[in-house]
Coordinates of C-alpha atoms in Angstrom, one line a residue:
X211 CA -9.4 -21.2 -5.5
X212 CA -8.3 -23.3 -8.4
X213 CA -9.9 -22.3 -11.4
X214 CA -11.4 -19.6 -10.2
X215 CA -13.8 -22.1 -8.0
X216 CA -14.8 -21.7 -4.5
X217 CA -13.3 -24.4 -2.4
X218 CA -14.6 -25.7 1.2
X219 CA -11.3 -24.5 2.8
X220 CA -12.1 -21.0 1.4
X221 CA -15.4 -21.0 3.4
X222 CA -13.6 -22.0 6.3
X223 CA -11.7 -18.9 5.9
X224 CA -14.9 -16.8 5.5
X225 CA -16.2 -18.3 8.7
X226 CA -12.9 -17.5 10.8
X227 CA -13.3 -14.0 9.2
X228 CA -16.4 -13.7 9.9
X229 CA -16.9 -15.0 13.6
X230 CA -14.3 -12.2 14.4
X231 CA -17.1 -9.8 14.4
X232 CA -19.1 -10.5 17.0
X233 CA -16.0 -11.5 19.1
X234 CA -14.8 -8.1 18.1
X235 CA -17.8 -6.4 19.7
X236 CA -17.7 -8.5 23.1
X237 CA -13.3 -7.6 23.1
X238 CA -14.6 -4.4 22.9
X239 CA -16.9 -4.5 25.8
X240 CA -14.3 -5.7 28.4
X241 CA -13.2 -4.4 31.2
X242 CA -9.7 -4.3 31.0
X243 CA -6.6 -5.5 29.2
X244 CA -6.1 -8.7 31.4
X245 CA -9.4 -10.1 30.5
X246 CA -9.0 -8.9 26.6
X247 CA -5.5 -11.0 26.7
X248 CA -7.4 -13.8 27.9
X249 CA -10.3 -13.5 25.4
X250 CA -8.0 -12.8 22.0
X251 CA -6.0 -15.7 23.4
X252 CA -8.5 -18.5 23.7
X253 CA -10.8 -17.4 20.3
X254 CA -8.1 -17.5 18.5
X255 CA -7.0 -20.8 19.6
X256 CA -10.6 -22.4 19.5
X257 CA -10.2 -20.7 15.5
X258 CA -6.9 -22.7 15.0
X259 CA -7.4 -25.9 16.2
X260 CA -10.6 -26.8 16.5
X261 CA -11.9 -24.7 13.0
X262 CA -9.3 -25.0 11.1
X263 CA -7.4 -28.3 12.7
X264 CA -4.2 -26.8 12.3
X265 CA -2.5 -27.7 15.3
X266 CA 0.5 -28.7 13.8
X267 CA 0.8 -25.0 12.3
X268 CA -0.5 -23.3 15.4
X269 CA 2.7 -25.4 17.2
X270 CA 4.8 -23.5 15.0
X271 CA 3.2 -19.8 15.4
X272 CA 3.3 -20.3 19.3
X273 CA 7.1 -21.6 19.0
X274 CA 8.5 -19.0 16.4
X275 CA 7.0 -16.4 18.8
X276 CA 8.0 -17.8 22.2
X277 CA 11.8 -17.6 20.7
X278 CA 11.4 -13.8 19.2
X279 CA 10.2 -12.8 22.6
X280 CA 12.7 -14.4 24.5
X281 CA 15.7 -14.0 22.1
X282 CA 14.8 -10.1 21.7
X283 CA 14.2 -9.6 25.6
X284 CA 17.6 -10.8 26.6
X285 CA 19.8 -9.9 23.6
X286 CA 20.8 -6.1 23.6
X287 CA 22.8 -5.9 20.9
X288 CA 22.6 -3.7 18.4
X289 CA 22.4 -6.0 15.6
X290 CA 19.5 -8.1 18.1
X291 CA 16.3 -6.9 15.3
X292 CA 18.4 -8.2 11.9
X293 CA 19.1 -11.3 13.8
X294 CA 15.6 -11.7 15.2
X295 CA 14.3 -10.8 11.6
X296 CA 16.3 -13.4 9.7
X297 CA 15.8 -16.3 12.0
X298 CA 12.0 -16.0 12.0
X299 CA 12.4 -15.7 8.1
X300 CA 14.1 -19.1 8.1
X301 CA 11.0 -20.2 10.2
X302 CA 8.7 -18.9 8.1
X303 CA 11.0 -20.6 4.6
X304 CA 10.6 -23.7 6.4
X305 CA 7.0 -23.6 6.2
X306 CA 6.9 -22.6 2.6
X307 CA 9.6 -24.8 1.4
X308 CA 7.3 -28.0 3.4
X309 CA 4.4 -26.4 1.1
X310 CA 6.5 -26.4 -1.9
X311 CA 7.6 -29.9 -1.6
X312 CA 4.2 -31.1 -0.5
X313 CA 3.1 -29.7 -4.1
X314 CA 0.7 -27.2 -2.4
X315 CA 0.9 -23.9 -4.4
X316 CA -1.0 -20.9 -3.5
X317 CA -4.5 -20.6 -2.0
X318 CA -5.3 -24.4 -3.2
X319 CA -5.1 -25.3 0.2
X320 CA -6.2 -23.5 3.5
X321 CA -3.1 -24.0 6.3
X322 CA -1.5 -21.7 8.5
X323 CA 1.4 -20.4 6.1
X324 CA -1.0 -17.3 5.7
X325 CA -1.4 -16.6 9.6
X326 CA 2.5 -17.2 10.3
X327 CA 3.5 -14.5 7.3
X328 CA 1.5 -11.8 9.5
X329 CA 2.9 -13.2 12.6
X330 CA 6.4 -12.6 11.1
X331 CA 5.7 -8.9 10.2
X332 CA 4.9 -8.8 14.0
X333 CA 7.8 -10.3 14.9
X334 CA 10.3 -8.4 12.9
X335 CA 8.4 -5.3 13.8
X336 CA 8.5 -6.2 17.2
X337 CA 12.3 -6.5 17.1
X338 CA 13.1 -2.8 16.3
X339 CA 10.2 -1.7 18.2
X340 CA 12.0 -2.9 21.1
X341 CA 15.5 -1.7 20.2
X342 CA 14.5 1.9 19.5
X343 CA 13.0 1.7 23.2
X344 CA 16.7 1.1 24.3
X345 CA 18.0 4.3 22.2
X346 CA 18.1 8.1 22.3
X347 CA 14.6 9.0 20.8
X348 CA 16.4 11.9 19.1
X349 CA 17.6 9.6 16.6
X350 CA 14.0 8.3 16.3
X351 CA 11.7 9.3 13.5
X352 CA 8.3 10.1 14.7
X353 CA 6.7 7.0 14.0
X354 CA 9.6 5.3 15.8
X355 CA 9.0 7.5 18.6
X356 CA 5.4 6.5 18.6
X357 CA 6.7 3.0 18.3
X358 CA 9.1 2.0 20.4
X359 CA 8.7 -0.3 23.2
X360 CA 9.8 1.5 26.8
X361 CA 8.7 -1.6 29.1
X362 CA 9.1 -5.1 27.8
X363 CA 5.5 -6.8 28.1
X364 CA 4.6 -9.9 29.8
X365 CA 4.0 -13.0 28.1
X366 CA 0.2 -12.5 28.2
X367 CA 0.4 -9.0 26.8
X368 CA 2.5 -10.7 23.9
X369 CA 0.8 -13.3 22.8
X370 CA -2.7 -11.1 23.5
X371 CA -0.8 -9.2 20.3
X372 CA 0.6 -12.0 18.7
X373 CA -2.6 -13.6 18.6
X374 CA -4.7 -10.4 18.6
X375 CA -8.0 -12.3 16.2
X376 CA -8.7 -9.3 13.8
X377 CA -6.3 -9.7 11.4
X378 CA -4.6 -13.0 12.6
X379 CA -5.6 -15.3 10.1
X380 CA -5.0 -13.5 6.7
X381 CA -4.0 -9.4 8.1
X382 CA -4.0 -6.4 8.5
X383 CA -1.6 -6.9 12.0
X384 CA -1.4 -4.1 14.0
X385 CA 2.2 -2.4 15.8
X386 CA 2.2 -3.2 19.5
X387 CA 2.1 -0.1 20.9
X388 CA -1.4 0.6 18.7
X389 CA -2.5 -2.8 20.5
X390 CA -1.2 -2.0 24.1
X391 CA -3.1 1.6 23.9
X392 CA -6.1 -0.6 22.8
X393 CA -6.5 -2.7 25.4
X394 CA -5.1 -0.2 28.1
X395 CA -6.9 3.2 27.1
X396 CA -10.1 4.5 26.3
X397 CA -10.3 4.6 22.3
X398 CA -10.3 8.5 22.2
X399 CA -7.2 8.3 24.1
X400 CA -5.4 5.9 20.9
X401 CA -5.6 8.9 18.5
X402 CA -2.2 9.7 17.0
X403 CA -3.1 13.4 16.9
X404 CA -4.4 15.6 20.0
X405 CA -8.2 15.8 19.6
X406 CA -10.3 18.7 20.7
X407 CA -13.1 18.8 23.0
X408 CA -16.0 18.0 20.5
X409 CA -13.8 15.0 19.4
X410 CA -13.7 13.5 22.5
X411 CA -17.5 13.7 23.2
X412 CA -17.9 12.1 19.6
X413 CA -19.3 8.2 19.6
X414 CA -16.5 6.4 18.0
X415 CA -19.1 3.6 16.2
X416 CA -17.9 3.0 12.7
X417 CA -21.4 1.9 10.9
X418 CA -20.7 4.3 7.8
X419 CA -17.6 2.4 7.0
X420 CA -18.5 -1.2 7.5
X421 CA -21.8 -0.2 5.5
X422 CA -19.9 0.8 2.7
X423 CA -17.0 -2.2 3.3
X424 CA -20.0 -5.0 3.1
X425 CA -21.5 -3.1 -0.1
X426 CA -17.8 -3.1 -1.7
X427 CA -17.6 -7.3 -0.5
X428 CA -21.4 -7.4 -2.3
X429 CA -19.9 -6.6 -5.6
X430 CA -16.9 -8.1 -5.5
X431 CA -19.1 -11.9 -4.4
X432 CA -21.3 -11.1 -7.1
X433 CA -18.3 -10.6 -9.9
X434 CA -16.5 -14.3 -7.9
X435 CA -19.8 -16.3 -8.4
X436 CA -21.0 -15.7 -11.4
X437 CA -18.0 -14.5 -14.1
X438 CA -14.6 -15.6 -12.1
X439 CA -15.0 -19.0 -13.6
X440 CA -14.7 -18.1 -16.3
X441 CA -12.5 -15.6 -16.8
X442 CA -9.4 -17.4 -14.2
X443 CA -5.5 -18.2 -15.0
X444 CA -5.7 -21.2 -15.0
X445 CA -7.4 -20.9 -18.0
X446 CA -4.7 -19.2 -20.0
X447 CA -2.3 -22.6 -20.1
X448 CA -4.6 -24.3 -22.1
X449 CA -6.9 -24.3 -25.5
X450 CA -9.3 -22.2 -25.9
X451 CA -7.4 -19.5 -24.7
X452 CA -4.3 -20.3 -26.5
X453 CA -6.1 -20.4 -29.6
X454 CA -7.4 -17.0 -29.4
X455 CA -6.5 -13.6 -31.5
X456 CA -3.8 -11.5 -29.6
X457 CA -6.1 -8.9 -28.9
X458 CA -8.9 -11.2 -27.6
X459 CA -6.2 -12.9 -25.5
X460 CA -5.4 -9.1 -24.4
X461 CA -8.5 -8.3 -23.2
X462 CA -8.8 -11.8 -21.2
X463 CA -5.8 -10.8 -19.3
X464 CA -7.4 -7.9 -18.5
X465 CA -10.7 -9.1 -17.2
X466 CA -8.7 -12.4 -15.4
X467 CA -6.4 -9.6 -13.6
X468 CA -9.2 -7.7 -12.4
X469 CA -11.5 -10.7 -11.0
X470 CA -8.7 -12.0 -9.2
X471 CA -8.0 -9.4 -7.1
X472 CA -11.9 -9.8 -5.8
X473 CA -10.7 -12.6 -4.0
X474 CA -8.5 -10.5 -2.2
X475 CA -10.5 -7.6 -1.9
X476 CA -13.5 -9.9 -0.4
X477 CA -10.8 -11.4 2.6
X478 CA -9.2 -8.5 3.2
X479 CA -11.9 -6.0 3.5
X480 CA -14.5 -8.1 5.4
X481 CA -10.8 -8.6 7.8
X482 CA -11.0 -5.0 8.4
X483 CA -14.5 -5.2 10.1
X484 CA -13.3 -7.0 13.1
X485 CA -10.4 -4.5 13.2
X486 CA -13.2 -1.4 13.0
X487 CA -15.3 -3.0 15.4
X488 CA -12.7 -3.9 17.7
X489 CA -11.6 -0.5 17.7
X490 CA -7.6 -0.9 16.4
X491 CA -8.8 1.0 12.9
X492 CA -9.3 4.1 14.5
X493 CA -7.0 7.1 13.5
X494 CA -8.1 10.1 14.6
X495 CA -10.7 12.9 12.9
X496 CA -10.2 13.9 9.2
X497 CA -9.4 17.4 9.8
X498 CA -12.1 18.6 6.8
X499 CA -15.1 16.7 7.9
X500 CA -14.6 16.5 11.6
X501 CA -15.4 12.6 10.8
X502 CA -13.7 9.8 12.9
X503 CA -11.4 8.3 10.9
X504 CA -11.6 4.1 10.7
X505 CA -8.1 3.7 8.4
X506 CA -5.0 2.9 10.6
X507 CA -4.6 -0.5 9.2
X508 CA -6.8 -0.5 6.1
X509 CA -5.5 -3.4 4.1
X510 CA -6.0 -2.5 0.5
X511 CA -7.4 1.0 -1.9
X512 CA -10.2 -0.2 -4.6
X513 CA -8.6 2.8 -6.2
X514 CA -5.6 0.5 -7.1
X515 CA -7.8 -0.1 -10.1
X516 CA -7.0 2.9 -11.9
X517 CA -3.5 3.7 -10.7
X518 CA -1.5 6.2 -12.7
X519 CA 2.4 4.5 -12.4
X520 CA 3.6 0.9 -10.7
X521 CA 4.8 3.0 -7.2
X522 CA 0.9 3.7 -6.8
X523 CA -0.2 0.5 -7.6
X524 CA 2.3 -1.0 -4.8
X525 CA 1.3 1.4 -2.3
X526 CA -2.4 0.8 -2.3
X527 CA -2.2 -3.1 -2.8
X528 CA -1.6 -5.2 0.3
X529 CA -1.2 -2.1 2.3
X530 CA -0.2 -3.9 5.9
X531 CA 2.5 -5.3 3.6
X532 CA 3.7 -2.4 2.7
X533 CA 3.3 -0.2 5.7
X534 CA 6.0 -3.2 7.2
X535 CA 8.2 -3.1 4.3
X536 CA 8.6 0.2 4.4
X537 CA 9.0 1.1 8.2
X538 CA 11.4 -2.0 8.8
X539 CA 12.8 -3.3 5.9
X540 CA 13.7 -0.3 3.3
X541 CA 14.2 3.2 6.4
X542 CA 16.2 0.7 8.4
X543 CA 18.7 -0.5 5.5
X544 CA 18.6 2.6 3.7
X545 CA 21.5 4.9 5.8
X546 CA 23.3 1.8 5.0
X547 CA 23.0 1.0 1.9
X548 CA 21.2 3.6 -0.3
X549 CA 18.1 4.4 -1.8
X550 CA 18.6 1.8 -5.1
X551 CA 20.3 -1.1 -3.0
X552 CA 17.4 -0.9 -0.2
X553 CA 15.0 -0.6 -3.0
X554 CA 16.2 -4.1 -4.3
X555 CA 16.2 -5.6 -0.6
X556 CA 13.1 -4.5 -0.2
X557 CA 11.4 -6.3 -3.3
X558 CA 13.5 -9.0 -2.6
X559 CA 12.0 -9.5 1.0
X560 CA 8.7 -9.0 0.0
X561 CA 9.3 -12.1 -2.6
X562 CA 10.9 -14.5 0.0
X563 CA 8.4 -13.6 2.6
X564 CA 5.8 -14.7 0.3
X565 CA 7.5 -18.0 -0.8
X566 CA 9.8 -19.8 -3.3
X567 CA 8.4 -20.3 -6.3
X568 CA 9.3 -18.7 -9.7
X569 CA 6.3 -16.9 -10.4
X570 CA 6.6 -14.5 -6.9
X571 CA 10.2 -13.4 -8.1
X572 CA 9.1 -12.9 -12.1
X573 CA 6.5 -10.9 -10.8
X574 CA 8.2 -8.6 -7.8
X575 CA 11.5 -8.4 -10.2
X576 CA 9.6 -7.1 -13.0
X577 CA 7.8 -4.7 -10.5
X578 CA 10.8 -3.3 -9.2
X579 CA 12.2 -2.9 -13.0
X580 CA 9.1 -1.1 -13.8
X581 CA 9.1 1.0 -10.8
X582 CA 12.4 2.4 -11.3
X583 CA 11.5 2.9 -15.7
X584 CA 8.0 4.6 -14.7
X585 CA 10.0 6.6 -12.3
X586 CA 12.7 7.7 -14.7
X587 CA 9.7 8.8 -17.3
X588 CA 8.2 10.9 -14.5
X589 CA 11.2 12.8 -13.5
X590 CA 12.0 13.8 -17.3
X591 CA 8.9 13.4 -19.8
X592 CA 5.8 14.1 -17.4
X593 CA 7.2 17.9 -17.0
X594 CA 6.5 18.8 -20.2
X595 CA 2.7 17.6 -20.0
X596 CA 3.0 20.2 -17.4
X597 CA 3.4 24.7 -17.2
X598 CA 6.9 25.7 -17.1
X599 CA 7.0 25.7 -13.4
X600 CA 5.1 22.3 -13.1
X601 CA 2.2 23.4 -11.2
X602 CA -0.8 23.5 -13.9
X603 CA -1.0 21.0 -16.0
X604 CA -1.4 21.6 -20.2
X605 CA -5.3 21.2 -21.1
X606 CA -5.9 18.3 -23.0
X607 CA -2.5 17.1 -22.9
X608 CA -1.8 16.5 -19.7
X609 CA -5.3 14.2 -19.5
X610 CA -4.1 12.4 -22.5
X611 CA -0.7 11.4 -20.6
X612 CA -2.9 10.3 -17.2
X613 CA -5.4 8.0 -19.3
X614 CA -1.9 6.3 -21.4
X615 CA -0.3 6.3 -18.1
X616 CA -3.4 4.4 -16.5
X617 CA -3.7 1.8 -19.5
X618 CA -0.4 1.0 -19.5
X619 CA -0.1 0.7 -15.8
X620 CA -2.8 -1.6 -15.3
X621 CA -2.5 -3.5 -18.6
X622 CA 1.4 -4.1 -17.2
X623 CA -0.1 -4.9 -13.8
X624 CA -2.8 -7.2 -15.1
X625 CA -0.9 -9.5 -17.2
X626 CA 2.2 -9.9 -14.4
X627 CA -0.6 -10.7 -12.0
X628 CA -0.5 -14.0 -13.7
X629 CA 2.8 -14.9 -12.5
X630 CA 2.4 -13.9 -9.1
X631 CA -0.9 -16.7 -9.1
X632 CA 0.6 -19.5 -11.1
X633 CA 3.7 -19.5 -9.9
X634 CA 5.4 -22.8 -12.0
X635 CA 8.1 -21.7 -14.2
X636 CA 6.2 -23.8 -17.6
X637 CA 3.3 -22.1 -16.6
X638 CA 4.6 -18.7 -16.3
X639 CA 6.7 -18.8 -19.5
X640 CA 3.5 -20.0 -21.2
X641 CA 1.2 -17.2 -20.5
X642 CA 4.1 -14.8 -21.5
X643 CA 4.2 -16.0 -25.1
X644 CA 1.1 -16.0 -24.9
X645 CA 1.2 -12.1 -25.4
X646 CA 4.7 -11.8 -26.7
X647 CA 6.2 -10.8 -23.8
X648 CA 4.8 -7.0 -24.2
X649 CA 5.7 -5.8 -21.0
X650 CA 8.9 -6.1 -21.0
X651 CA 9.5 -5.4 -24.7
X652 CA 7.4 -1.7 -24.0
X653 CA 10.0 -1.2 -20.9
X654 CA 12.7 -2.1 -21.9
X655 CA 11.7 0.3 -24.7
X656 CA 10.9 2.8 -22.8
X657 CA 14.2 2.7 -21.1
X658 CA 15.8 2.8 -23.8
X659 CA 14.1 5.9 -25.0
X660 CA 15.0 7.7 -21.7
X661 CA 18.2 7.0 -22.0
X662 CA 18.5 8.1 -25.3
X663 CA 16.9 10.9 -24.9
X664 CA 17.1 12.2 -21.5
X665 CA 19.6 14.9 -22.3
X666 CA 17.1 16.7 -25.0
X667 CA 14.2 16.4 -22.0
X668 CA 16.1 17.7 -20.0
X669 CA 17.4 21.1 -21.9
X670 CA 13.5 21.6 -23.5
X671 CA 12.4 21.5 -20.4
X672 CA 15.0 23.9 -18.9
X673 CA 14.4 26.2 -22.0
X674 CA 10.7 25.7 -20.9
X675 CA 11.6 27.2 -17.6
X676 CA 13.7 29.8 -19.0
X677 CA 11.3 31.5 -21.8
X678 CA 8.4 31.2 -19.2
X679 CA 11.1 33.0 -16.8
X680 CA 11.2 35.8 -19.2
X681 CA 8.2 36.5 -20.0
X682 CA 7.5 36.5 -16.2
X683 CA 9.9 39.1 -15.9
X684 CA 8.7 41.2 -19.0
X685 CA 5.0 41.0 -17.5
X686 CA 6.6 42.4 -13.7
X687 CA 8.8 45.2 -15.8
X688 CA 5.2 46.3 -17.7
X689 CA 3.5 46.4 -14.8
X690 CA 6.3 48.5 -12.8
X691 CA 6.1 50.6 -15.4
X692 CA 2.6 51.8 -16.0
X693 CA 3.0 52.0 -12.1
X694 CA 5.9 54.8 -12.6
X695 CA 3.3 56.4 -15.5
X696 CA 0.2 56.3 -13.0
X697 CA 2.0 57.9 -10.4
X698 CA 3.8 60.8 -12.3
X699 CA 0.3 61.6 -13.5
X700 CA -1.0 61.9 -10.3
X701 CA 1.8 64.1 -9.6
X702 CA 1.8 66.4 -12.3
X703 CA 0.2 69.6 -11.6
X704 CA -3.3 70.7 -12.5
X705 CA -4.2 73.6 -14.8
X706 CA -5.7 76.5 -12.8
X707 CA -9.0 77.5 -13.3
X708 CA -8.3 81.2 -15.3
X709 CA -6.0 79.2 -17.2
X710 CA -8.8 77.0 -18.4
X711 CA -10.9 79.8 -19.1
X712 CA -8.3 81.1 -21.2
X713 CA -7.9 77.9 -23.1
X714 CA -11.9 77.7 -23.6
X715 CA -11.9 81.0 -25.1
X716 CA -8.7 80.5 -27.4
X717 CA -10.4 77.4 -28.6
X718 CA -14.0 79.4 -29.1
X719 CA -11.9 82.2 -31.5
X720 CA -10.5 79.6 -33.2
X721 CA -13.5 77.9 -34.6

């Protein structure tokens, strides 16, 4: 979508997408998992080569996968997955290397790079899957558990997954076990949780969500069409843009960042219609409503528009992605390496798996740097925006930190965004003098200031806890006491009544 126009190979796309939906309504209709291997199978191939004339690329999807399969039926090793997963990430380099050199950047032009990046989270997922099925399950985490692959499939089950048309061309993929219980069980049955008797009679049609998906898309179309071409990156290497006041060029930034991520928004969610229709989506009942949940591979969170820190803005962007680099990239390297090594692999990953150029590594570096500075900030200045015992937050104050928090989080967000789309190095380096460089000038500020002053945070905050500790303990000694008073006056004796009569009389005299 070069400046921010609609190409003919991005219609193509839409169509793919699009088709999937009333194939995903006959696959659901079939009568068993033989016949639903067959179906996915042959759409998806009509899709590839004769749609999208990508026979070459489809050559290469089909081959990469033949080899995983075989390579991780036959070697048992326990290194077998890290093998598995960096021989399908040279496949995968190959192709974007071929792109690279062929001077095809981004989403300029439609091939099947996209499709074979979710075929490799497959893959690699695949690999451990299939190991964990070959160890103790008490050294399994629960999703592991769920995971793991007891019996090795047959080549038709596999490539009924690998090829599995909701999701193929541009995600969200789905684990193999969620895709064997598919195709094999009745949908009740694919619930990760027990469900009760009223859940089971329950009609698992998800019209409430894809209603309120194609409303979102609506938008999102509306906002592509009519202001996206305007408001693009590819604008912001160039006059007028360059000529514009720092502040106006701010506010561009801002609007650019948020109109791109339509694009994504409009692929991805109508992506997840075949994958509701189809029946994968389904996760259960909410356990407040009672309502069937449609969210086990939701791709992205529109809430990822206001997000309050960097680590919430990764987890609801590209969510597929993340699901995969957290389950088999960052849990299975972190007993080995640690939590700020598998961190760094992780990122780093993320930015070969999504190519070579400079602009994917500015950006996820940057991320990561930012990640690790917001998460700093949160661990010693957010507690005093909070009580003493961090449960309550301060009126007024704590709101006042939230909004900064969101600006700067989104502002940050907005303006890296332009790496991560125009890639070039010149083009990148442009568009960050273009506002001085202020993200990493504010962070590296920020970090800085943390480690300057973590110490004093640190002691007000303990002196926080300590003063609020007392006067906790004052208010319990109070109330012990006028507990002591109550009850001693309760047990003191009352006056008799010629006593009182007495008294009466004494006090009558008197007067």
């Amino acid at each position: 979508m070069a400046g921010g126009q609609v190409q003919a190979d991005h219609l193509k796309l839409v169509f793919c997408i699009v088709s999937a939906f009333p194939a995903a309504v006959v696959h659901r209709c079939l009568p068993n998992a033989f016949i639903k291997h067959w179906m996915t199978i042959l759409f998806t191939s009509f899709l590839m080569l004769k749609v999208l004339n990508a026979s070459r690329g489809f050559a290469h999807i089909i081959g990469t996968s033949l080899f995983s399969y075989i390579f991780t039926k036959y070697y048992r090793g326990s290194r077998g997955p890290w093998i598995n997963f960096a021989l399908i990430m040279i496949s995968l380099a190959a192709c974007h290397l071929e792109r690279q050199f062929s001077g095809v950047q981004g989403d300029t032009k439609l091939d099947y790079s996209g499709a074979l990046m979710v075929v490799i989270m497959k893959l690699s997922s695949f690999g451990f899957n299939v190991r964990d099925g070959r160890v103790d399950v008490s050294v399994l985490s629960s999703h592991q558990a769920r995971m793991k692959v007891d019996a090795y499939p047959s080549l038709l089950a596999f490539y009924g997954w690998i090829l599995f048309f909701p999701g193929f061309l541009v995600g969200p993929p789905c684990e193999f076990m969620d895709y064997m219980r598919l195709v094999t069980l009745p949908l009740h049955e694919t619930s990760p949780e027990p469900l009760k008797s009223e859940q089971r009679s329950t009609r698992l049609v998800p019209w409430r969500p894809l209603l309120a998906m194609l409303a979102k898309v609506t938008v999102f179309l509306v906002g592509l069409v009519y202001i996206h071409p305007t408001y693009n990156f590819d604008a912001m290497v160039a006059y007028p843009y360059l000529g514009y006041s720092p502040l106006k060029r701010f506010l561009f930034v801002q609007v650019t960042g948020v109109l791109t991520r339509f694009r994504f928004y409009v692929v991805w969610l109508l992506s997840e219609g075949p994958c509701m229709i189809s029946g994968i989506s389904f996760n259960g009942f909410d356990k407040t409503t009672n309502r069937p949940l449609w969210n086990r591979v939701t791709p992205v969170s529109v809430s990822v528009e206001w997000s309050p820190n960097i680590q919430v803005t990764v987890s609801r962007w590209n969510m597929f992605a993340n699901r995969w680099l957290k389950n088999y990239v960052f849990v299975r390297v972190l007993p080995i390496v640690g939590k700020s090594k598998a961190g760094l692999i992780t990122y780093s990953v993320s930015a070969v798996w999504h190519g070579f150029l400079p602009g994917y590594y500015i950006y996820f570096l940057t991320m990561g740097f930012l990640q690790f500075v917001g998460l700093m900030w949160r661990k010693t200045v957010r507690p005093l925006f909070l009580t003493a015992d961090t449960q309550e937050p301060l009126p007024v104050w704590k709101t006042a930190y939230d909004v900064m928090c969101i600006f700067v989080t989104m502002s940050f967000t907005n303006t890296l965004s332009a790496c991560f789309m125009l890639l070039n190095w010149d083009k990148n380096i442009i568009v960050l003098k273009s506002f001085y460089f202020y993200p990493y000038i504010i962070s590296f500020g920020g970090l800085f200031f943390w480690v300057l002053f973590k110490k004093p945070l640190i002691r007000m905050q303990k002196r926080r806890v300590a003063a609020a500790a007392a006067k906790n303990e004052k208010i319990k000694d109070d109330a012990a006491q006028k507990v002591i008073e109550t009850d001693l006056a309760v047990a003191a004796p009352s006056p008799t009544k010629s006593t009182a009569i007495r008294r009466k009389k004494m006090v009558e005299a008197a007067s």
